[in-house]
CSV table of C-alpha atoms and ligand atoms in Angstrom, one decimal:
chain,number,residue,atom,x,y,z
A,1,MET,CA,15.8,-1.2,-9.6
A,2,THR,CA,13.1,-3.6,-9.0
A,3,GLY,CA,10.0,-1.7,-9.4
A,4,ALA,CA,7.6,-1.7,-12.1
A,5,GLY,CA,5.8,1.4,-13.9
A,6,ILE,CA,2.2,1.9,-13.6
A,7,LEU,CA,-0.1,3.6,-15.9
A,8,LEU,CA,-3.8,4.7,-14.9
A,9,ASP,CA,-5.5,5.4,-18.5
A,10,HIS,CA,-8.5,7.4,-18.2
A,11,VAL,CA,-9.8,5.6,-15.0
A,12,THR,CA,-13.3,6.4,-13.6
A,13,LYS,CA,-14.9,4.9,-10.6
A,14,ARG,CA,-18.6,5.4,-9.9
A,15,TYR,CA,-19.9,4.2,-6.8
A,16,PRO,CA,-23.8,3.3,-7.0
A,17,GLY,CA,-25.9,5.9,-5.7
A,18,GLN,CA,-23.3,8.6,-5.9
A,19,ALA,CA,-23.9,11.8,-7.9
A,20,ARG,CA,-20.3,12.2,-9.1
A,21,PRO,CA,-17.8,10.0,-9.9
A,22,ALA,CA,-15.2,9.3,-6.8
A,23,VAL,CA,-12.5,9.3,-9.5
A,24,ASP,CA,-13.1,11.0,-12.8
A,25,GLY,CA,-11.1,10.1,-15.9
A,26,LEU,CA,-7.9,10.0,-14.3
A,27,THR,CA,-4.8,9.4,-16.3
A,28,MET,CA,-1.5,9.2,-14.4
A,29,GLU,CA,1.9,7.8,-15.0
A,30,ILE,CA,3.5,6.2,-12.0
A,31,PRO,CA,7.3,5.9,-12.9
A,32,ALA,CA,9.1,2.4,-12.0
A,33,GLY,CA,11.1,2.6,-8.7
A,34,LYS,CA,9.9,5.8,-7.7
A,35,THR,CA,7.7,7.1,-4.7
A,36,VAL,CA,4.6,8.8,-5.8
A,37,MET,CA,2.5,10.5,-3.0
A,38,LEU,CA,-1.2,11.2,-3.5
A,39,VAL,CA,-2.4,14.1,-1.3
A,40,GLY,CA,-5.7,15.9,-1.0
A,41,PRO,CA,-8.5,16.5,1.0
A,42,SER,CA,-10.7,13.9,2.7
A,43,GLY,CA,-13.0,12.3,0.4
A,44,CYS,CA,-11.1,13.5,-2.9
A,45,GLY,CA,-10.6,9.9,-4.0
A,46,LYS,CA,-7.2,8.9,-2.9
A,47,THR,CA,-8.1,5.7,-1.5
A,48,THR,CA,-10.3,4.7,-4.1
A,49,THR,CA,-7.6,5.4,-6.7
A,50,LEU,CA,-4.9,3.4,-4.5
A,51,LYS,CA,-7.4,0.4,-4.3
A,52,MET,CA,-8.2,0.3,-8.2
A,53,ILE,CA,-4.4,-0.4,-8.7
A,54,ASN,CA,-4.5,-3.7,-6.9
A,55,ARG,CA,-8.5,-4.0,-7.8
A,56,LEU,CA,-9.8,-4.2,-4.3
A,57,ILE,CA,-12.1,-1.7,-6.2
A,58,GLU,CA,-12.9,-2.3,-9.6
A,59,PRO,CA,-12.8,0.4,-11.9
A,60,SER,CA,-15.9,1.6,-13.7
A,61,GLU,CA,-14.1,2.7,-16.7
A,62,GLY,CA,-10.6,2.9,-18.1
A,63,ARG,CA,-7.7,0.6,-18.0
A,64,ILE,CA,-4.8,0.0,-15.5
A,65,VAL,CA,-1.2,-1.0,-16.7
A,66,VAL,CA,1.4,-2.4,-14.3
A,67,ASP,CA,4.8,-3.2,-15.9
A,68,GLY,CA,3.2,-3.2,-19.4
A,69,ASP,CA,0.4,-5.7,-18.6
A,70,ASP,CA,-3.2,-4.5,-18.7
A,71,VAL,CA,-4.0,-5.8,-15.2
A,72,THR,CA,-8.0,-4.8,-15.5
A,73,GLN,CA,-9.0,-8.0,-16.7
A,74,MET,CA,-6.4,-10.1,-14.7
A,75,ASN,CA,-7.4,-12.3,-12.0
A,76,GLY,CA,-7.6,-10.1,-8.7
A,77,ASP,CA,-6.0,-12.6,-6.2
A,78,ARG,CA,-3.2,-13.2,-8.7
A,79,LEU,CA,-2.5,-9.6,-9.0
A,80,ARG,CA,-2.8,-8.7,-5.4
A,81,ARG,CA,0.0,-11.4,-4.6
A,82,GLY,CA,2.5,-9.2,-6.7
A,83,ILE,CA,1.4,-5.9,-5.1
A,84,GLY,CA,2.2,-5.2,-1.5
A,85,TYR,CA,-0.3,-3.2,0.4
A,86,VAL,CA,0.1,-1.6,3.5
A,87,ILE,CA,-3.0,0.0,5.7
A,88,GLN,CA,-3.1,2.1,9.0
A,89,ALA,CA,-1.9,0.2,12.0
A,90,GLY,CA,-0.5,-2.3,9.9
A,91,GLY,CA,-3.5,-4.2,9.3
A,92,LEU,CA,-2.2,-7.4,11.1
A,93,PHE,CA,-4.5,-10.3,11.6
A,94,PRO,CA,-4.6,-10.2,15.6
A,95,HIS,CA,-5.0,-14.1,16.2
A,96,MET,CA,-1.5,-14.8,14.1
A,97,THR,CA,2.0,-14.2,15.3
A,98,VAL,CA,4.4,-11.7,13.7
A,99,ALA,CA,6.3,-14.3,11.6
A,100,THR,CA,2.8,-15.8,10.5
A,101,ASN,CA,1.3,-12.5,9.4
A,102,ILE,CA,4.4,-11.7,7.7
A,103,GLY,CA,4.4,-15.3,5.9
A,104,ILE,CA,1.0,-15.0,4.5
A,105,VAL,CA,2.0,-14.3,0.9
A,106,PRO,CA,4.9,-16.6,0.9
A,107,ARG,CA,2.7,-19.6,2.2
A,108,MET,CA,0.1,-18.8,-0.7
A,109,LEU,CA,2.9,-19.0,-3.0
A,110,GLY,CA,3.9,-22.3,-1.8
A,111,TRP,CA,7.4,-21.3,-0.3
A,112,ASP,CA,8.6,-24.2,2.0
A,113,ARG,CA,8.9,-23.7,5.6
A,114,ASP,CA,12.7,-23.0,5.6
A,115,ARG,CA,12.6,-20.2,2.9
A,116,ILE,CA,9.5,-18.6,4.8
A,117,ALA,CA,11.3,-18.7,8.1
A,118,ALA,CA,14.5,-17.1,6.7
A,119,ARG,CA,12.5,-14.4,4.7
A,120,VAL,CA,10.6,-13.2,7.9
A,121,ASP,CA,14.1,-12.8,9.9
A,122,GLU,CA,15.4,-10.9,7.0
A,123,LEU,CA,12.4,-8.7,6.8
A,124,LEU,CA,12.2,-8.1,10.5
A,125,GLU,CA,15.7,-7.0,10.4
A,126,LEU,CA,14.9,-4.8,7.3
A,127,VAL,CA,12.2,-3.1,9.3
A,128,SER,CA,14.6,-2.8,12.3
A,129,LEU,CA,13.0,-5.4,14.5
A,130,ASP,CA,15.0,-7.8,16.3
A,131,PRO,CA,13.6,-11.2,15.0
A,132,GLU,CA,14.4,-13.3,18.2
A,133,GLN,CA,12.6,-10.9,20.3
A,134,TYR,CA,9.6,-10.2,18.0
A,135,ARG,CA,8.9,-13.2,15.5
A,136,ASP,CA,6.7,-15.1,18.0
A,137,ARG,CA,4.8,-12.0,19.4
A,138,PHE,CA,1.2,-11.3,18.7
A,139,PRO,CA,0.3,-7.8,17.4
A,140,LYS,CA,-1.5,-6.6,20.7
A,141,GLU,CA,2.2,-7.4,22.1
A,142,LEU,CA,3.7,-4.6,19.9
A,143,SER,CA,3.5,-0.6,20.0
A,144,GLY,CA,1.8,1.0,17.2
A,145,GLY,CA,5.0,1.9,15.3
A,146,GLN,CA,6.3,-2.1,15.5
A,147,GLN,CA,2.9,-3.1,14.1
A,148,GLN,CA,3.4,-0.6,11.5
A,149,ARG,CA,6.7,-2.1,10.8
A,150,VAL,CA,5.4,-5.7,10.8
A,151,GLY,CA,2.7,-4.3,8.1
A,152,VAL,CA,5.5,-3.1,6.1
A,153,ALA,CA,7.3,-6.3,6.2
A,154,ARG,CA,4.5,-8.4,5.6
A,155,ALA,CA,3.8,-6.1,2.3
A,156,LEU,CA,7.2,-6.9,1.1
A,157,ALA,CA,7.2,-10.6,2.0
A,158,ALA,CA,7.4,-11.9,-1.6
A,159,ASP,CA,9.4,-9.1,-3.0
A,160,PRO,CA,6.5,-7.4,-5.1
A,161,PRO,CA,7.8,-4.8,-7.5
A,162,VAL,CA,4.8,-2.4,-6.4
A,163,LEU,CA,3.9,-1.2,-3.0
A,164,LEU,CA,0.6,0.5,-2.1
A,165,MET,CA,0.4,2.5,1.1
A,166,ASP,CA,-2.8,4.1,2.7
A,167,GLU,CA,-1.9,6.6,5.1
A,168,PRO,CA,0.3,4.3,6.6
A,169,PHE,CA,1.7,6.3,9.5
A,170,GLY,CA,-1.4,8.0,10.2
A,171,ALA,CA,-2.2,6.2,13.6
A,172,VAL,CA,1.0,6.6,15.3
A,173,ASP,CA,2.4,9.6,17.5
A,174,PRO,CA,4.3,12.2,15.7
A,175,ILE,CA,7.9,11.1,17.0
A,176,THR,CA,7.2,7.5,15.8
A,177,ARG,CA,5.7,8.7,12.7
A,178,LEU,CA,9.1,10.5,11.7
A,179,ARG,CA,11.2,7.4,12.5
A,180,LEU,CA,9.1,5.1,10.2
A,181,GLN,CA,9.1,7.7,7.4
A,182,ASP,CA,12.9,7.6,8.0
A,183,GLU,CA,13.1,4.0,7.7
A,184,LEU,CA,10.8,3.7,4.9
A,185,ILE,CA,13.1,6.1,3.1
A,186,ASN,CA,16.0,3.7,3.9
A,187,ILE,CA,14.2,0.7,2.8
A,188,GLN,CA,13.4,2.4,-0.5
A,189,ASP,CA,16.9,3.3,-0.9
A,190,GLU,CA,17.8,-0.3,-0.6
A,191,LEU,CA,14.8,-1.8,-2.8
A,192,GLN,CA,13.6,0.9,-5.0
A,193,LYS,CA,10.2,-0.4,-5.3
A,194,THR,CA,7.3,1.5,-7.2
A,195,ILE,CA,5.6,2.9,-4.0
A,196,VAL,CA,2.3,4.8,-4.3
A,197,CYS,CA,1.4,6.2,-0.9
A,198,VAL,CA,-1.8,8.3,0.2
A,199,THR,CA,-1.4,10.7,2.8
A,200,HIS,CA,-3.2,13.7,4.0
A,201,ASP,CA,0.3,15.0,5.4
A,202,PHE,CA,1.8,17.8,3.0
A,203,ASP,CA,5.1,17.5,5.1
A,204,GLU,CA,5.1,13.8,4.7
A,205,ALA,CA,4.3,13.9,0.9
A,206,VAL,CA,7.5,16.3,0.6
A,207,LYS,CA,9.5,14.2,2.7
A,208,LEU,CA,8.9,10.8,1.0
A,209,GLY,CA,8.0,11.5,-2.4
A,210,ASP,CA,10.0,11.7,-5.6
A,211,TRP,CA,6.8,13.0,-7.3
A,212,ILE,CA,3.6,14.4,-5.5
A,213,ALA,CA,0.2,14.4,-7.1
A,214,ILE,CA,-2.2,16.7,-5.6
A,215,PHE,CA,-5.9,15.9,-5.9
A,216,ASP,CA,-9.1,17.9,-5.7
A,217,GLU,CA,-12.6,16.2,-5.3
A,218,GLY,CA,-13.1,13.5,-8.0
A,219,ALA,CA,-9.4,12.7,-7.8
A,220,GLN,CA,-8.9,15.7,-10.2
A,221,LEU,CA,-5.3,15.9,-10.7
A,222,VAL,CA,-4.6,19.6,-9.6
A,223,GLN,CA,-0.5,19.4,-9.5
A,224,TYR,CA,1.7,16.4,-10.4
A,225,ASP,CA,5.3,17.3,-10.0
A,226,THR,CA,8.3,17.0,-7.8
A,227,PRO,CA,8.1,18.5,-4.1
A,228,GLU,CA,10.5,21.1,-5.2
A,229,ARG,CA,8.6,22.4,-8.0
A,230,ILE,CA,5.4,22.2,-6.2
A,231,LEU,CA,6.6,24.3,-3.2
A,232,GLY,CA,8.8,26.6,-5.2
A,233,ASN,CA,5.8,27.1,-8.0
A,234,PRO,CA,2.3,26.1,-6.8
A,235,ALA,CA,-0.1,25.6,-9.8
A,236,ASN,CA,-2.9,27.7,-8.1
A,237,GLU,CA,-4.6,28.8,-5.0
A,238,PHE,CA,-5.5,25.4,-3.8
A,239,VAL,CA,-2.1,24.0,-3.8
A,240,GLU,CA,-0.9,27.1,-2.0
A,241,ASN,CA,-3.5,26.4,0.5
A,242,PHE,CA,-2.7,22.8,0.8
A,243,ILE,CA,0.9,23.6,1.2
A,244,GLY,CA,0.0,25.8,4.2
A,245,SER,CA,2.2,28.1,6.3
A,246,GLY,CA,4.9,25.6,6.4
A,247,ALA,CA,5.9,26.6,2.9
A,248,GLY,CA,8.0,29.6,4.4
A,249,LEU,CA,10.3,27.2,5.8
A,250,LYS,CA,10.5,24.9,2.7
A,251,GLN,CA,14.6,24.8,2.9
A,252,LEU,CA,13.7,22.8,6.2
A,253,THR,CA,11.6,20.1,4.5
A,254,LEU,CA,13.7,19.8,1.5
A,255,THR,CA,17.2,19.4,3.2
A,256,ARG,CA,18.1,16.2,4.5
A,257,VAL,CA,19.9,15.8,7.7
A,258,GLY,CA,22.6,13.7,5.8
A,259,ASP,CA,23.2,16.4,3.3
A,260,VAL,CA,24.4,18.7,6.1
A,261,GLY,CA,27.6,18.3,8.3
A,262,MET,CA,27.5,16.3,11.3
A,263,ALA,CA,29.8,16.1,14.1
A,264,GLU,CA,31.5,13.1,15.3
A,265,ALA,CA,31.1,11.8,18.6
A,266,ILE,CA,33.0,9.8,21.2
A,267,LEU,CA,31.7,6.4,21.6
A,268,ALA,CA,31.4,4.2,24.4
A,269,ARG,CA,30.1,0.6,24.9
A,270,PRO,CA,27.9,-1.1,28.0
A,271,GLY,CA,30.3,-2.5,30.6
A,272,GLU,CA,33.1,-0.2,30.0
A,273,PRO,CA,34.1,1.8,33.2
A,274,ALA,CA,32.8,5.3,33.1
A,275,ARG,CA,36.0,7.0,34.0
A,276,ASP,CA,37.8,5.7,30.9
A,277,VAL,CA,34.9,7.2,28.9
A,278,LEU,CA,35.3,10.5,30.8
A,279,ALA,CA,39.1,10.6,30.0
A,280,ARG,CA,38.3,10.2,26.4
A,281,ILE,CA,35.8,13.0,26.1
A,282,VAL,CA,37.6,15.3,28.1
A,283,ALA,CA,40.8,14.7,25.9
A,284,ALA,CA,38.7,15.5,22.9
A,285,GLY,CA,37.1,18.4,24.3
A,286,HIS,CA,33.7,17.1,24.1
A,287,GLY,CA,30.8,17.5,26.4
A,288,HIS,CA,29.0,14.1,25.8
A,289,ALA,CA,29.7,10.4,24.8
A,290,VAL,CA,27.2,8.2,22.8
A,291,VAL,CA,26.7,4.9,24.0
A,292,VAL,CA,26.1,2.2,21.3
A,293,ASP,CA,24.9,-1.5,21.5
A,294,SER,CA,26.7,-4.2,19.8
A,295,ARG,CA,25.0,-3.4,16.5
A,296,GLU,CA,26.3,0.1,16.7
A,297,ARG,CA,22.9,1.8,17.6
A,298,PRO,CA,22.9,4.6,19.9
A,299,ILE,CA,21.2,3.7,23.3
A,300,GLN,CA,22.2,6.5,25.7
A,301,TRP,CA,23.9,9.9,25.5
A,302,LEU,CA,25.9,10.8,28.5
A,303,SER,CA,26.9,14.2,29.7
A,304,ARG,CA,30.3,14.6,31.7
A,305,ARG,CA,28.3,15.2,34.8
A,306,LYS,CA,26.5,11.9,34.5
A,307,LEU,CA,29.7,9.9,33.6
A,308,ASP,CA,31.2,11.4,36.7
A,309,ARG,CA,28.4,9.7,38.9
A,310,LEU,CA,28.6,6.4,37.1
A,311,GLN,CA,30.9,3.3,37.6
A,312,THR,CA,30.3,1.4,34.5
A,313,ILE,CA,28.3,2.3,31.3
A,314,GLY,CA,24.8,0.6,31.4
A,315,SER,CA,23.0,-1.1,28.7
A,316,THR,CA,19.5,0.1,29.1
A,317,PRO,CA,18.4,2.2,26.1
A,318,ASP,CA,17.0,5.5,27.0
A,319,PRO,CA,13.6,5.8,25.6
A,320,GLY,CA,13.8,9.7,25.3
A,321,LEU,CA,17.0,9.7,23.3
A,322,PRO,CA,16.8,12.4,20.6
A,323,VAL,CA,17.4,10.4,17.3
A,324,VAL,CA,17.0,11.4,13.8
A,325,GLY,CA,17.4,9.5,10.6
A,326,SER,CA,20.0,10.6,8.0
A,327,ARG,CA,17.4,10.8,5.5
A,328,ALA,CA,15.1,12.9,7.6
A,329,THR,CA,14.4,16.7,6.8
A,330,LEU,CA,15.9,19.4,8.8
A,331,SER,CA,12.4,20.1,9.9
A,332,ASP,CA,12.3,16.8,11.5
A,333,ALA,CA,15.7,17.3,13.2
A,334,LEU,CA,14.6,20.7,14.6
A,335,ASP,CA,11.7,19.1,16.0
A,336,THR,CA,13.6,16.2,17.8
A,337,MET,CA,16.2,19.0,19.1
A,338,LEU,CA,13.6,21.1,20.4
A,339,VAL,CA,11.7,18.5,22.5
A,340,SER,CA,15.1,17.0,23.5
A,341,SER,CA,16.4,20.2,25.0
A,342,ALA,CA,19.9,19.1,24.3
A,343,GLY,CA,20.2,21.5,21.3
A,344,ALA,CA,21.5,18.5,19.2
A,345,ALA,CA,20.3,15.3,18.0
A,346,LEU,CA,22.0,11.7,17.3
A,347,VAL,CA,21.9,10.9,13.4
A,348,THR,CA,21.4,7.3,12.6
A,349,GLY,CA,21.7,5.6,9.2
A,350,ARG,CA,20.4,2.2,7.9
A,351,ARG,CA,19.2,-0.1,10.5
A,352,ASP,CA,19.6,2.6,13.1
A,353,VAL,CA,23.3,2.5,13.1
A,354,PHE,CA,25.0,5.6,14.4
A,355,ARG,CA,26.2,8.3,12.3
A,356,GLY,CA,27.0,11.5,14.0
A,357,VAL,CA,25.6,14.5,15.9
A,358,ILE,CA,23.5,17.4,14.3
A,359,ASP,CA,23.1,20.6,16.3
A,360,ILE,CA,21.0,23.6,15.5
A,361,LYS,CA,23.7,25.7,14.5
A,362,THR,CA,24.4,23.3,11.7
A,363,VAL,CA,20.9,23.5,10.8
A,364,MET,CA,20.8,27.2,10.7
A,365,ASP,CA,24.0,27.7,8.6
A,366,ALA,CA,22.4,25.0,6.2
A,367,ILE,CA,19.0,27.2,5.8
A,368,GLY,CA,21.4,30.4,5.2
A,369,ARG,CA,23.7,28.6,2.6
A,370,SER,CA,20.6,26.8,0.7
A,371,GLN,CA,19.5,28.0,-2.7
A,372,ASP,CA,16.3,27.3,-4.3
A,373,THR,CA,17.4,25.2,-7.0
A,374,ALA,CA,14.2,23.7,-8.0
A,375,ALA,CA,14.1,26.3,-10.8
A,376,MET,CA,17.3,24.9,-12.3
A,377,ASP,CA,15.9,21.2,-12.2
A,378,SER,CA,14.6,20.3,-15.4
A,379,THR,CA,13.7,16.6,-14.7
A,380,ASP,CA,10.5,15.7,-16.7
A,381,ALA,CA,7.4,15.4,-15.1
A,382,PRO,CA,5.4,12.1,-15.6
A,383,VAL,CA,2.1,12.4,-17.2
A,384,GLY,CA,-0.9,13.3,-15.3
A,385,LEU,CA,-4.2,14.6,-16.2
A,386,ASN,CA,-7.9,14.2,-15.9
A,387,THR,CA,-10.4,14.0,-18.7
A,388,GLY,CA,-13.4,13.7,-16.6
A,389,ILE,CA,-14.2,17.0,-15.4
A,390,PHE,CA,-12.4,18.9,-17.9
A,391,GLY,CA,-12.9,16.5,-20.8
A,392,ALA,CA,-10.5,18.1,-23.3
A,393,VAL,CA,-7.2,16.5,-23.2
A,394,THR,CA,-6.2,12.9,-24.3
A,395,THR,CA,-2.9,11.3,-23.5
A,396,ASP,CA,-2.2,11.1,-27.3
A,397,GLU,CA,-2.5,14.9,-27.4
A,398,VAL,CA,-0.2,15.3,-24.4
A,399,ALA,CA,2.3,12.8,-25.9
A,400,SER,CA,2.8,15.1,-29.0
A,401,ALA,CA,2.5,18.1,-27.5
A,402,ASP,CA,5.2,20.5,-26.5
A,403,THR,CA,3.4,22.0,-23.3
A,404,PRO,CA,2.3,20.0,-20.7
A,405,GLY,CA,-1.5,19.2,-19.8
A,406,PRO,CA,-3.3,20.3,-17.0
A,407,GLY,CA,-1.8,19.1,-13.8
A,408,THR,CA,1.8,18.4,-15.1
A,409,GLY,CA,4.8,20.4,-14.2
A,410,THR,CA,7.1,22.7,-16.3
A,411,GLY,CA,9.4,20.8,-18.7
A,412,ASP,CA,8.8,18.4,-21.7
A,413,THR,CA,6.3,15.6,-20.7
A,414,PRO,CA,7.1,11.9,-21.6
A,415,ALA,CA,4.6,10.1,-23.4
A,416,ALA,CA,2.5,7.7,-21.7
A,417,GLN,CA,2.8,4.4,-23.6
B,1,ADP,N1,-17.8,1.9,-1.0
B,1,ADP,C1,-18.5,3.3,-1.3
B,1,ADP,N2,-19.6,3.5,-1.7
B,1,ADP,C2,-20.1,4.9,-2.0
B,1,ADP,N3,-19.1,5.9,-1.9
B,1,ADP,C3,-17.9,5.6,-1.6
B,1,ADP,C4,-17.4,4.3,-1.3
B,1,ADP,N4,-16.1,4.6,-0.9
B,1,ADP,C5,-15.7,5.9,-0.8
B,1,ADP,N5,-16.9,6.4,-1.4
B,1,ADP,C6,-16.8,7.9,-1.9
B,1,ADP,O1,-15.9,8.0,-2.7
B,1,ADP,C7,-15.3,9.4,-2.5
B,1,ADP,C8,-13.9,9.2,-2.4
B,1,ADP,O2,-13.7,8.6,-1.2
B,1,ADP,P1,-12.2,7.9,-0.7
B,1,ADP,O3,-11.6,7.5,-2.1
B,1,ADP,O4,-12.0,6.9,0.4
B,1,ADP,O5,-11.6,9.3,-0.5
B,1,ADP,P2,-10.1,9.7,0.3
B,1,ADP,O6,-9.2,8.4,0.5
B,1,ADP,O7,-9.5,10.8,-0.6
B,1,ADP,O8,-10.7,10.3,1.7
B,1,ADP,C9,-16.1,10.0,-1.1
B,1,ADP,O9,-16.9,11.0,-1.5
B,1,ADP,C10,-16.7,8.8,-0.6
B,1,ADP,O10,-17.6,9.1,0.3
B,2,MG,MG1,-8.8,7.5,2.2
């Protein structure tokens, strides 16, 4: 684990000329190596909370502790070099190439050129962009999703223990968003950073979060718990409304594609004679073959009928390929299957490598089998409470109390040190 724990300790932000604080006495523990999602209505103080962690916004009151150090008085520039920050559309500098954008922090840290170049390529691989093809491009020569990937690569450049993300996938189309979410999950599996991510999309919070903090106005923490427990046991009507109608299909959002059975597929490579591939799928009793490139990424999905009309297998990727990451939710998988009309989707793992095929029947069976395990889950929730609006509870009281404070989940609450 490479992340660092964060504690917001009675943090308040008052903007000049505003009647009420944007963040009002927020105390919140963000466990090391976990992904914590901040969700809530527009204007409730999510961005303000996030930007106080790297002091792009200075708190009016309270303390922020990162990895045991009070960073409230620390030099802001130095602090920010140790905290990755990702915003909508990547926030890339338009006049700099991809490589220069990614190398900004390493350059400030005085790394030599070779080390930076090697790191840039490594990070491009990590975010599934071919370094050869992309390192010298300018941001305007990239799609929205690619810009966002470069933004993530840049934030990770100097291997910071903490990554802050503010609606990172808000500016891309829904299908790209799902893929970027899958990739972030894969990256996090590998790196185990402490990620604090703002979103207004509850499904995204459920998908990405180890913990979800639901805020009301003034960054008032209404519930802070696991996705399972929030869905299974919403704290009040505000949370219920926020979860919305999707809650009825919660198994779909709580189960990952990789957790249900996948079917194997017959693979084909560009350049192969189509009749050889056809012979293989007929022998296996399959209807389709999956064409993978030299890095085992799916590029085409060919039916018997298509193979019949082909001489050789081509190498051009099919942009409409129904692909879903193994860490995607069944809900994402269903969306992908439905728009593809294939009734099935191709599943990929790390670096988009092909893993197998998932079909609608598998998803339906999984829903039928799934049981609500949330009630049996006794993981301790992190500390989270407000003292501003309620003014009643302190962290000391919570640390010694048997019952959790407002906004925490069920189960014993760990102390905030
Ligand atoms: N620079 C600022 N000056 C004054 N008020 C601000 C400023 N930034 C944000 N606010 C106000 O603070 C509140 C919280 O804003 P913000 O943290 O951006 O919310 P969110 O990210 O949840 O939409 C809002 O009422 C917003 O209008
Ligand atoms: Mg915001």
